[in-house]
PDB file of C-alpha atoms in Angstrom:
ATOM      1  CA  MET A  92     -14.382  17.703 -28.244  1.00  0.00           C
ATOM      2  CA  LYS A  93     -11.833  19.110 -31.304  1.00  0.00           C
ATOM      3  CA  SER A  94      -9.311  21.258 -30.306  1.00  0.00           C
ATOM      4  CA  THR A  95      -8.881  24.583 -32.977  1.00  0.00           C
ATOM      5  CA  LEU A  96      -4.799  24.846 -33.699  1.00  0.00           C
ATOM      6  CA  PHE A  97      -3.044  28.279 -33.804  1.00  0.00           C
ATOM      7  CA  TYR A  98       0.322  28.397 -35.411  1.00  0.00           C
ATOM      8  CA  LYS A  99       2.669  30.421 -33.587  1.00  0.00           C
ATOM      9  CA  GLN A 100       6.328  30.998 -33.983  1.00  0.00           C
ATOM     10  CA  PRO A 101       7.926  31.046 -30.779  1.00  0.00           C
ATOM     11  CA  LYS A 102      11.003  33.299 -29.827  1.00  0.00           C
ATOM     12  CA  SER A 103      12.834  30.704 -27.665  1.00  0.00           C
ATOM     13  CA  LEU A 104      11.829  26.939 -26.996  1.00  0.00           C
ATOM     14  CA  LEU A 105      14.198  25.978 -24.189  1.00  0.00           C
ATOM     15  CA  ASN A 106      13.183  27.460 -20.722  1.00  0.00           C
ATOM     16  CA  LYS A 107      15.307  27.468 -17.743  1.00  0.00           C
ATOM     17  CA  GLY A 108      14.085  24.631 -15.246  1.00  0.00           C
ATOM     18  CA  SER A 109      12.895  25.690 -12.088  1.00  0.00           C
ATOM     19  CA  GLY A 110      10.850  24.861  -9.102  1.00  0.00           C
ATOM     20  CA  PHE A 111       9.418  21.164  -9.247  1.00  0.00           C
ATOM     21  CA  LEU A 112      12.086  20.901 -12.389  1.00  0.00           C
ATOM     22  CA  ALA A 113      14.803  22.151 -10.906  1.00  0.00           C
ATOM     23  CA  ASP A 114      16.832  19.122 -11.341  1.00  0.00           C
ATOM     24  CA  TYR A 115      16.573  19.765 -15.161  1.00  0.00           C
ATOM     25  CA  THR A 116      18.541  22.319 -16.922  1.00  0.00           C
ATOM     26  CA  HIS A 117      15.630  23.294 -19.049  1.00  0.00           C
ATOM     27  CA  SER A 118      12.169  22.608 -20.050  1.00  0.00           C
ATOM     28  CA  LEU A 119      10.496  22.140 -23.404  1.00  0.00           C
ATOM     29  CA  ASN A 120       7.009  22.347 -24.993  1.00  0.00           C
ATOM     30  CA  PRO A 121       6.726  21.138 -28.196  1.00  0.00           C
ATOM     31  CA  TYR A 122       2.840  22.842 -28.140  1.00  0.00           C
ATOM     32  CA  THR A 123       0.861  25.529 -25.719  1.00  0.00           C
ATOM     33  CA  GLY A 124      -2.218  23.744 -24.594  1.00  0.00           C
ATOM     34  CA  CYS A 125      -3.049  20.278 -24.843  1.00  0.00           C
ATOM     35  CA  SER A 126      -6.494  18.954 -26.176  1.00  0.00           C
ATOM     36  CA  PHE A 127      -6.474  15.852 -24.084  1.00  0.00           C
ATOM     37  CA  ALA A 128      -7.906  18.064 -21.642  1.00  0.00           C
ATOM     38  CA  CYS A 129      -7.365  15.862 -17.989  1.00  0.00           C
ATOM     39  CA  SER A 130     -10.016  17.662 -15.357  1.00  0.00           C
ATOM     40  CA  TYR A 131      -7.099  17.517 -12.939  1.00  0.00           C
ATOM     41  CA  CYS A 132      -4.561  19.642 -15.082  1.00  0.00           C
ATOM     42  CA  TYR A 133      -2.420  22.095 -12.955  1.00  0.00           C
ATOM     43  CA  VAL A 134      -2.197  24.148 -15.942  1.00  0.00           C
ATOM     44  CA  ARG A 135      -5.435  24.751 -15.877  1.00  0.00           C
ATOM     45  CA  GLN A 136      -4.654  26.877 -13.419  1.00  0.00           C
ATOM     46  CA  MET A 137      -1.926  28.758 -14.740  1.00  0.00           C
ATOM     47  CA  PRO A 138      -1.688  32.192 -16.482  1.00  0.00           C
ATOM     48  CA  VAL A 139      -1.498  30.366 -19.883  1.00  0.00           C
ATOM     49  CA  SER A 140      -4.846  29.188 -19.617  1.00  0.00           C
ATOM     50  CA  LEU A 141      -6.569  31.747 -17.365  1.00  0.00           C
ATOM     51  CA  PHE A 142      -5.618  34.804 -19.701  1.00  0.00           C
ATOM     52  CA  ARG A 143      -6.462  32.440 -22.906  1.00  0.00           C
ATOM     53  CA  GLY A 144      -9.940  33.250 -22.513  1.00  0.00           C
ATOM     54  CA  LEU A 145     -11.089  29.894 -23.977  1.00  0.00           C
ATOM     55  CA  ASP A 146     -11.659  26.978 -22.298  1.00  0.00           C
ATOM     56  CA  TRP A 147      -9.031  24.660 -21.440  1.00  0.00           C
ATOM     57  CA  GLY A 148      -8.518  21.784 -23.998  1.00  0.00           C
ATOM     58  CA  THR A 149     -10.369  23.645 -26.626  1.00  0.00           C
ATOM     59  CA  TRP A 150      -7.278  25.591 -28.163  1.00  0.00           C
ATOM     60  CA  VAL A 151      -3.605  24.244 -29.357  1.00  0.00           C
ATOM     61  CA  ASP A 152      -0.757  26.556 -30.349  1.00  0.00           C
ATOM     62  CA  VAL A 153       1.646  24.690 -33.045  1.00  0.00           C
ATOM     63  CA  LYS A 154       4.667  25.798 -32.224  1.00  0.00           C
ATOM     64  CA  THR A 155       6.158  26.354 -36.069  1.00  0.00           C
ATOM     65  CA  GLU A 156      10.137  26.378 -37.242  1.00  0.00           C
ATOM     66  CA  ALA A 157      10.870  24.863 -33.590  1.00  0.00           C
ATOM     67  CA  ALA A 158      13.389  22.392 -35.087  1.00  0.00           C
ATOM     68  CA  THR A 159      15.360  24.938 -36.544  1.00  0.00           C
ATOM     69  CA  LEU A 160      15.023  27.082 -33.234  1.00  0.00           C
ATOM     70  CA  LEU A 161      16.139  24.140 -31.237  1.00  0.00           C
ATOM     71  CA  ALA A 162      19.059  23.857 -32.955  1.00  0.00           C
ATOM     72  CA  LYS A 163      20.796  26.870 -32.249  1.00  0.00           C
ATOM     73  CA  GLU A 164      19.655  26.949 -28.655  1.00  0.00           C
ATOM     74  CA  LEU A 165      20.237  23.396 -27.932  1.00  0.00           C
ATOM     75  CA  SER A 166      24.065  24.179 -29.541  1.00  0.00           C
ATOM     76  CA  LYS A 167      24.531  27.295 -27.315  1.00  0.00           C
ATOM     77  CA  ALA A 168      22.872  25.246 -24.272  1.00  0.00           C
ATOM     78  CA  LYS A 169      25.513  23.176 -24.680  1.00  0.00           C
ATOM     79  CA  ALA A 170      28.230  24.850 -25.094  1.00  0.00           C
ATOM     80  CA  LYS A 171      27.688  26.366 -21.531  1.00  0.00           C
ATOM     81  CA  GLY A 172      27.411  22.959 -20.251  1.00  0.00           C
ATOM     82  CA  LYS A 173      25.735  20.059 -19.260  1.00  0.00           C
ATOM     83  CA  VAL A 174      22.047  20.091 -20.771  1.00  0.00           C
ATOM     84  CA  THR A 175      18.843  17.922 -19.190  1.00  0.00           C
ATOM     85  CA  ILE A 176      15.659  18.462 -20.877  1.00  0.00           C
ATOM     86  CA  PHE A 177      12.166  17.799 -19.294  1.00  0.00           C
ATOM     87  CA  MET A 178       9.619  17.447 -22.173  1.00  0.00           C
ATOM     88  CA  SER A 179       6.893  18.294 -21.574  1.00  0.00           C
ATOM     89  CA  SER A 180       5.954  20.245 -18.359  1.00  0.00           C
ATOM     90  CA  SER A 181       3.138  22.332 -19.540  1.00  0.00           C
ATOM     91  CA  THR A 182       1.721  19.911 -22.384  1.00  0.00           C
ATOM     92  CA  ASP A 183       1.590  16.652 -23.890  1.00  0.00           C
ATOM     93  CA  PRO A 184       4.062  16.266 -26.743  1.00  0.00           C
ATOM     94  CA  TYR A 185       1.899  13.260 -28.738  1.00  0.00           C
ATOM     95  CA  GLN A 186      -1.433  14.882 -28.210  1.00  0.00           C
ATOM     96  CA  PRO A 187      -3.444  14.156 -31.258  1.00  0.00           C
ATOM     97  CA  ALA A 188      -1.904  17.410 -33.217  1.00  0.00           C
ATOM     98  CA  GLU A 189       1.177  15.486 -33.268  1.00  0.00           C
ATOM     99  CA  TYR A 190      -0.278  12.798 -35.771  1.00  0.00           C
ATOM    100  CA  ARG A 191      -0.186  15.658 -38.227  1.00  0.00           C
ATOM    101  CA  GLU A 192       2.351  18.471 -37.281  1.00  0.00           C
ATOM    102  CA  LYS A 193       4.843  16.499 -36.294  1.00  0.00           C
ATOM    103  CA  VAL A 194       6.520  19.464 -34.287  1.00  0.00           C
ATOM    104  CA  THR A 195       7.656  16.692 -31.464  1.00  0.00           C
ATOM    105  CA  ARG A 196       9.075  14.381 -34.240  1.00  0.00           C
ATOM    106  CA  SER A 197      10.894  17.000 -35.351  1.00  0.00           C
ATOM    107  CA  LEU A 198      12.762  18.359 -32.186  1.00  0.00           C
ATOM    108  CA  LEU A 199      13.434  14.559 -31.595  1.00  0.00           C
ATOM    109  CA  GLU A 200      15.566  14.628 -34.838  1.00  0.00           C
ATOM    110  CA  VAL A 201      17.497  17.475 -33.997  1.00  0.00           C
ATOM    111  CA  MET A 202      18.191  15.923 -30.120  1.00  0.00           C
ATOM    112  CA  ALA A 203      19.140  12.595 -31.992  1.00  0.00           C
ATOM    113  CA  ASP A 204      21.912  14.298 -34.105  1.00  0.00           C
ATOM    114  CA  ASN A 205      23.084  16.540 -31.131  1.00  0.00           C
ATOM    115  CA  PRO A 206      21.989  14.848 -27.843  1.00  0.00           C
ATOM    116  CA  PRO A 207      21.556  16.562 -24.711  1.00  0.00           C
ATOM    117  CA  ASP A 208      22.927  14.798 -21.599  1.00  0.00           C
ATOM    118  CA  PHE A 209      19.415  13.505 -20.540  1.00  0.00           C
ATOM    119  CA  LEU A 210      15.809  13.663 -22.214  1.00  0.00           C
ATOM    120  CA  LEU A 211      12.787  13.168 -20.349  1.00  0.00           C
ATOM    121  CA  VAL A 212       9.949  12.642 -22.491  1.00  0.00           C
ATOM    122  CA  GLN A 213       6.671  12.796 -20.490  1.00  0.00           C
ATOM    123  CA  THR A 214       3.630  11.748 -22.345  1.00  0.00           C
ATOM    124  CA  ARG A 215       0.191   9.518 -21.886  1.00  0.00           C
ATOM    125  CA  SER A 216       0.068   9.130 -25.235  1.00  0.00           C
ATOM    126  CA  PRO A 217       0.599   5.672 -26.952  1.00  0.00           C
ATOM    127  CA  LEU A 218       2.001   7.980 -30.283  1.00  0.00           C
ATOM    128  CA  VAL A 219       4.954   7.768 -28.797  1.00  0.00           C
ATOM    129  CA  THR A 220       5.813   4.387 -30.198  1.00  0.00           C
ATOM    130  CA  ARG A 221       6.017   6.032 -33.858  1.00  0.00           C
ATOM    131  CA  ASP A 222       9.552   7.385 -32.657  1.00  0.00           C
ATOM    132  CA  ILE A 223      11.053   4.413 -31.609  1.00  0.00           C
ATOM    133  CA  ASP A 224      13.755   4.771 -33.830  1.00  0.00           C
ATOM    134  CA  LEU A 225      15.027   8.052 -33.003  1.00  0.00           C
ATOM    135  CA  LEU A 226      14.467   7.302 -29.085  1.00  0.00           C
ATOM    136  CA  VAL A 227      16.662   4.458 -29.736  1.00  0.00           C
ATOM    137  CA  GLN A 228      19.331   6.299 -30.976  1.00  0.00           C
ATOM    138  CA  LEU A 229      19.032   8.182 -28.132  1.00  0.00           C
ATOM    139  CA  GLY A 230      20.063   5.133 -26.194  1.00  0.00           C
ATOM    140  CA  GLU A 231      20.781   5.838 -22.185  1.00  0.00           C
ATOM    141  CA  ARG A 232      20.327   9.544 -22.760  1.00  0.00           C
ATOM    142  CA  VAL A 233      16.437   9.205 -22.924  1.00  0.00           C
ATOM    143  CA  ARG A 234      13.496   8.158 -20.888  1.00  0.00           C
ATOM    144  CA  VAL A 235       9.895   7.650 -21.899  1.00  0.00           C
ATOM    145  CA  SER A 236       7.682   8.345 -18.797  1.00  0.00           C
ATOM    146  CA  MET A 237       4.184   6.840 -19.340  1.00  0.00           C
ATOM    147  CA  THR A 238       1.191   8.638 -17.688  1.00  0.00           C
ATOM    148  CA  VAL A 239      -0.856   5.683 -16.410  1.00  0.00           C
ATOM    149  CA  GLU A 240      -2.935   7.166 -13.260  1.00  0.00           C
ATOM    150  CA  THR A 241      -4.975   3.978 -13.006  1.00  0.00           C
ATOM    151  CA  ASP A 242      -5.756   0.139 -14.183  1.00  0.00           C
ATOM    152  CA  ARG A 243      -9.783   1.293 -13.782  1.00  0.00           C
ATOM    153  CA  GLU A 244     -11.310   2.763 -17.364  1.00  0.00           C
ATOM    154  CA  ASP A 245     -13.817   3.783 -15.405  1.00  0.00           C
ATOM    155  CA  MET A 246     -12.238   6.527 -13.429  1.00  0.00           C
ATOM    156  CA  ARG A 247     -10.005   7.534 -16.645  1.00  0.00           C
ATOM    157  CA  LYS A 248     -13.587   8.170 -18.116  1.00  0.00           C
ATOM    158  CA  LEU A 249     -14.308  10.083 -14.983  1.00  0.00           C
ATOM    159  CA  PHE A 250     -10.982  12.003 -14.747  1.00  0.00           C
ATOM    160  CA  SER A 251      -9.574  12.308 -18.431  1.00  0.00           C
ATOM    161  CA  PRO A 252     -12.068  11.185 -20.913  1.00  0.00           C
ATOM    162  CA  GLN A 253     -10.355  12.330 -23.876  1.00  0.00           C
ATOM    163  CA  ALA A 254      -7.108  10.844 -22.826  1.00  0.00           C
ATOM    164  CA  PRO A 255      -5.542   7.591 -24.652  1.00  0.00           C
ATOM    165  CA  PRO A 256      -7.303   4.149 -23.016  1.00  0.00           C
ATOM    166  CA  ILE A 257      -5.518   2.567 -20.562  1.00  0.00           C
ATOM    167  CA  ALA A 258      -4.831  -0.473 -22.570  1.00  0.00           C
ATOM    168  CA  ALA A 259      -3.051   1.256 -25.324  1.00  0.00           C
ATOM    169  CA  ARG A 260      -0.865   3.175 -22.889  1.00  0.00           C
ATOM    170  CA  LEU A 261       0.104  -0.115 -21.583  1.00  0.00           C
ATOM    171  CA  LYS A 262       0.967  -1.591 -24.996  1.00  0.00           C
ATOM    172  CA  ALA A 263       2.860   1.166 -25.845  1.00  0.00           C
ATOM    173  CA  LEU A 264       5.401   0.629 -22.590  1.00  0.00           C
ATOM    174  CA  GLU A 265       5.528  -2.855 -23.799  1.00  0.00           C
ATOM    175  CA  ARG A 266       6.314  -2.064 -27.420  1.00  0.00           C
ATOM    176  CA  LEU A 267       8.898   0.653 -25.865  1.00  0.00           C
ATOM    177  CA  ALA A 268      10.663  -2.074 -23.825  1.00  0.00           C
ATOM    178  CA  ALA A 269      11.128  -4.367 -26.538  1.00  0.00           C
ATOM    179  CA  ALA A 270      12.743  -2.205 -28.326  1.00  0.00           C
ATOM    180  CA  GLY A 271      15.419  -1.498 -25.626  1.00  0.00           C
ATOM    181  CA  VAL A 272      13.820   2.551 -24.704  1.00  0.00           C
ATOM    182  CA  PRO A 273      14.519   2.851 -21.131  1.00  0.00           C
ATOM    183  CA  THR A 274      11.197   3.491 -19.902  1.00  0.00           C
ATOM    184  CA  GLN A 275       8.768   4.100 -16.276  1.00  0.00           C
ATOM    185  CA  ALA A 276       5.117   4.097 -15.705  1.00  0.00           C
ATOM    186  CA  THR A 277       3.792   7.385 -14.019  1.00  0.00           C
ATOM    187  CA  ILE A 278       0.932   7.125 -11.617  1.00  0.00           C
ATOM    188  CA  ALA A 279       0.593  10.571 -11.890  1.00  0.00           C
ATOM    189  CA  PRO A 280      -1.810  11.764 -10.676  1.00  0.00           C
ATOM    190  CA  ALA A 281      -2.566   8.127  -8.920  1.00  0.00           C
ATOM    191  CA  LEU A 282      -6.933   8.035  -9.204  1.00  0.00           C
ATOM    192  CA  PRO A 283      -8.733   5.024  -7.673  1.00  0.00           C
ATOM    193  CA  SER A 284      -7.514   1.541  -8.811  1.00  0.00           C
ATOM    194  CA  THR A 285      -7.452  -2.289  -8.053  1.00  0.00           C
ATOM    195  CA  GLU A 286      -5.048  -4.437  -6.130  1.00  0.00           C
ATOM    196  CA  ALA A 287      -3.653  -6.048  -8.987  1.00  0.00           C
ATOM    197  CA  PHE A 288      -2.426  -2.506 -10.837  1.00  0.00           C
ATOM    198  CA  PRO A 289       1.153  -3.270 -10.005  1.00  0.00           C
ATOM    199  CA  ASP A 290       0.575  -6.803 -11.580  1.00  0.00           C
ATOM    200  CA  LEU A 291      -0.069  -5.040 -14.585  1.00  0.00           C
ATOM    201  CA  LEU A 292       2.838  -3.072 -14.132  1.00  0.00           C
ATOM    202  CA  ARG A 293       5.600  -5.435 -13.240  1.00  0.00           C
ATOM    203  CA  PRO A 294       5.920  -7.062 -16.487  1.00  0.00           C
ATOM    204  CA  LEU A 295       6.603  -3.977 -18.393  1.00  0.00           C
ATOM    205  CA  VAL A 296       8.671  -1.597 -16.359  1.00  0.00           C
ATOM    206  CA  THR A 297      11.257  -1.831 -13.784  1.00  0.00           C
ATOM    207  CA  ARG A 298      10.690   2.082 -12.628  1.00  0.00           C
ATOM    208  CA  VAL A 299       7.686   3.702 -11.332  1.00  0.00           C
ATOM    209  CA  CYS A 300       7.200   7.275 -10.565  1.00  0.00           C
ATOM    210  CA  LEU A 301       3.598   7.963  -7.989  1.00  0.00           C
ATOM    211  CA  ASP A 302       2.583  11.227  -7.358  1.00  0.00           C
ATOM    212  CA  ASP A 303      -0.566  12.728  -6.295  1.00  0.00           C
ATOM    213  CA  PHE A 304      -2.413  16.299  -6.758  1.00  0.00           C
ATOM    214  CA  TYR A 305      -0.973  17.500  -3.685  1.00  0.00           C
ATOM    215  CA  MET A 306       2.782  16.975  -4.563  1.00  0.00           C
ATOM    216  CA  GLY A 307       2.237  17.553  -7.863  1.00  0.00           C
ATOM    217  CA  ASP A 308       0.056  19.988  -8.677  1.00  0.00           C
ATOM    218  CA  GLY A 309       3.060  23.042  -7.805  1.00  0.00           C
ATOM    219  CA  SER A 310       0.482  24.144  -5.095  1.00  0.00           C
ATOM    220  CA  GLY A 311       0.110  21.876  -2.233  1.00  0.00           C
ATOM    221  CA  GLY A 312      -3.053  21.142  -3.712  1.00  0.00           C
ATOM    222  CA  LYS A 313      -4.751  24.508  -3.602  1.00  0.00           C
ATOM    223  CA  ARG A 314      -4.737  24.457  -8.268  1.00  0.00           C
ATOM    224  CA  THR A 315      -6.436  20.904  -8.219  1.00  0.00           C
ATOM    225  CA  SER A 316      -9.152  22.440  -5.743  1.00  0.00           C
ATOM    226  CA  LYS A 317      -9.480  25.017  -7.916  1.00  0.00           C
ATOM    227  CA  ASN A 318     -10.462  22.550 -10.840  1.00  0.00           C
ATOM    228  CA  GLY A 319     -13.307  21.280  -8.985  1.00  0.00           C
ATOM    229  CA  ILE A 320     -11.703  17.747  -8.297  1.00  0.00           C
ATOM    230  CA  PRO A 321     -12.397  17.041  -4.653  1.00  0.00           C
ATOM    231  CA  ALA A 322     -15.920  17.559  -5.676  1.00  0.00           C
ATOM    232  CA  LEU A 323     -15.471  14.970  -8.044  1.00  0.00           C
ATOM    233  CA  PHE A 324     -14.175  12.573  -5.702  1.00  0.00           C
ATOM    234  CA  SER A 325     -17.152  13.083  -3.499  1.00  0.00           C
ATOM    235  CA  GLU A 326     -19.990  12.957  -6.086  1.00  0.00           C
ATOM    236  CA  ALA A 327     -18.369   9.580  -7.459  1.00  0.00           C
ATOM    237  CA  GLY A 328     -18.121   8.237  -3.288  1.00  0.00           C
ATOM    238  CA  LEU A 329     -14.563   8.091  -3.611  1.00  0.00           C
ATOM    239  CA  GLU A 330     -13.639  10.265  -0.496  1.00  0.00           C
ATOM    240  CA  GLU A 331     -10.687   7.669   0.653  1.00  0.00           C
ATOM    241  CA  TRP A 332      -9.028   8.557  -2.569  1.00  0.00           C
ATOM    242  CA  ALA A 333      -9.422  12.584  -2.375  1.00  0.00           C
ATOM    243  CA  GLY A 334      -6.988  12.977   0.654  1.00  0.00           C
ATOM    244  CA  PRO A 335      -2.964  13.446   0.807  1.00  0.00           C
ATOM    245  CA  SER A 336      -2.687  10.205   2.138  1.00  0.00           C
ATOM    246  CA  ALA A 337      -4.309   8.428  -0.466  1.00  0.00           C
ATOM    247  CA  TYR A 338      -1.013   7.465  -2.550  1.00  0.00           C
ATOM    248  CA  ARG A 339       0.205   5.473   0.170  1.00  0.00           C
ATOM    249  CA  ILE A 340      -2.567   3.052  -1.219  1.00  0.00           C
ATOM    250  CA  VAL A 341      -0.946   2.581  -4.336  1.00  0.00           C
ATOM    251  CA  TYR A 342       2.330   2.775  -3.073  1.00  0.00           C
ATOM    252  CA  LYS A 343       1.939  -0.143  -0.178  1.00  0.00           C
ATOM    253  CA  ARG A 344       0.485  -2.281  -3.542  1.00  0.00           C
ATOM    254  CA  LEU A 345       3.410  -1.574  -5.362  1.00  0.00           C
ATOM    255  CA  LEU A 346       6.077  -2.660  -2.930  1.00  0.00           C
ATOM    256  CA  ARG A 347       4.108  -6.049  -2.807  1.00  0.00           C
ATOM    257  CA  VAL A 348       5.647  -6.525  -6.372  1.00  0.00           C
ATOM    258  CA  PHE A 349       8.096  -4.077  -7.128  1.00  0.00           C
ATOM    259  CA  ALA A 350      11.637  -3.452  -4.768  1.00  0.00           C
ATOM    260  CA  PRO A 351      11.614   0.050  -2.738  1.00  0.00           C
ATOM    261  CA  ASP A 352      14.128   1.843  -4.782  1.00  0.00           C
ATOM    262  CA  GLU A 353      12.464   0.997  -8.113  1.00  0.00           C
ATOM    263  CA  VAL A 354       9.207   2.886  -6.809  1.00  0.00           C
ATOM    264  CA  LYS A 355       9.701   6.567  -7.068  1.00  0.00           C
ATOM    265  CA  ILE A 356       7.743   9.299  -5.346  1.00  0.00           C
ATOM    266  CA  SER A 357       6.870  12.534  -6.796  1.00  0.00           C
ATOM    267  CA  GLN A 358      10.102  14.988  -7.584  1.00  0.00           C
ATOM    268  CA  GLU A 359      12.408  12.401  -7.391  1.00  0.00           C
ATOM    269  CA  GLY A 360      10.499  10.095  -9.784  1.00  0.00           C
ATOM    270  CA  PHE A 361      10.471  12.974 -12.368  1.00  0.00           C
ATOM    271  CA  ALA A 362      14.030  13.605 -12.000  1.00  0.00           C
ATOM    272  CA  PRO A 363      17.000  13.017 -14.381  1.00  0.00           C
TER     273      PRO A 363
END
């Protein structure tokens, strides 16, 4: 499914961190909308999606002149104190539109010249490796958080068929680590996976963030339920993975190869 692109000039880019992102001073979204269209995405049930009048995943707003605006806002924010940025909270900064539009890259160029105190780049796209040159410049001020919900391609195709393959994401983590870019693997939301999943991650990262629908959708799982995810689990015969304690299956497996302080749960894992 191809998304229609709309070009809009935003009035602001840096939004005050709050709620799940209260550990950050600001959130930053290079785009509005997301063509990965993951079935469980909590943004589907937020006003930005509900009031759009178009199906989630079929449209993307490209924020024009974003770099110029960020340069001004970032300087003002830094003049007031510490600046920590979460990119992105309601879109993927490296969704397909980024190949051509390069909004995210332009924002990273601004931050490479005038670094925030910390930047978390949250994505599920291997395209992030294109910007290794800029990420390296940010040094320890940045962390790339690569979403890898499962090691099973059949689960990826069931829940997020338009998202990049799992193998490509793991390869991206390998490339980022080799370049010295701080990284973490983010199992969010935890989908059905194999016992060998942690063994795939162990050579690639020293930090894992584990989350689920109930802790991570901002509504105790209500948004996820409205998206029909419980029914999807049931139809696939995956009921044991649908409840609020299912993440513990993955947690126990992770502790077999990771130290307890290397595995962060939900909000803690996304914090600066």
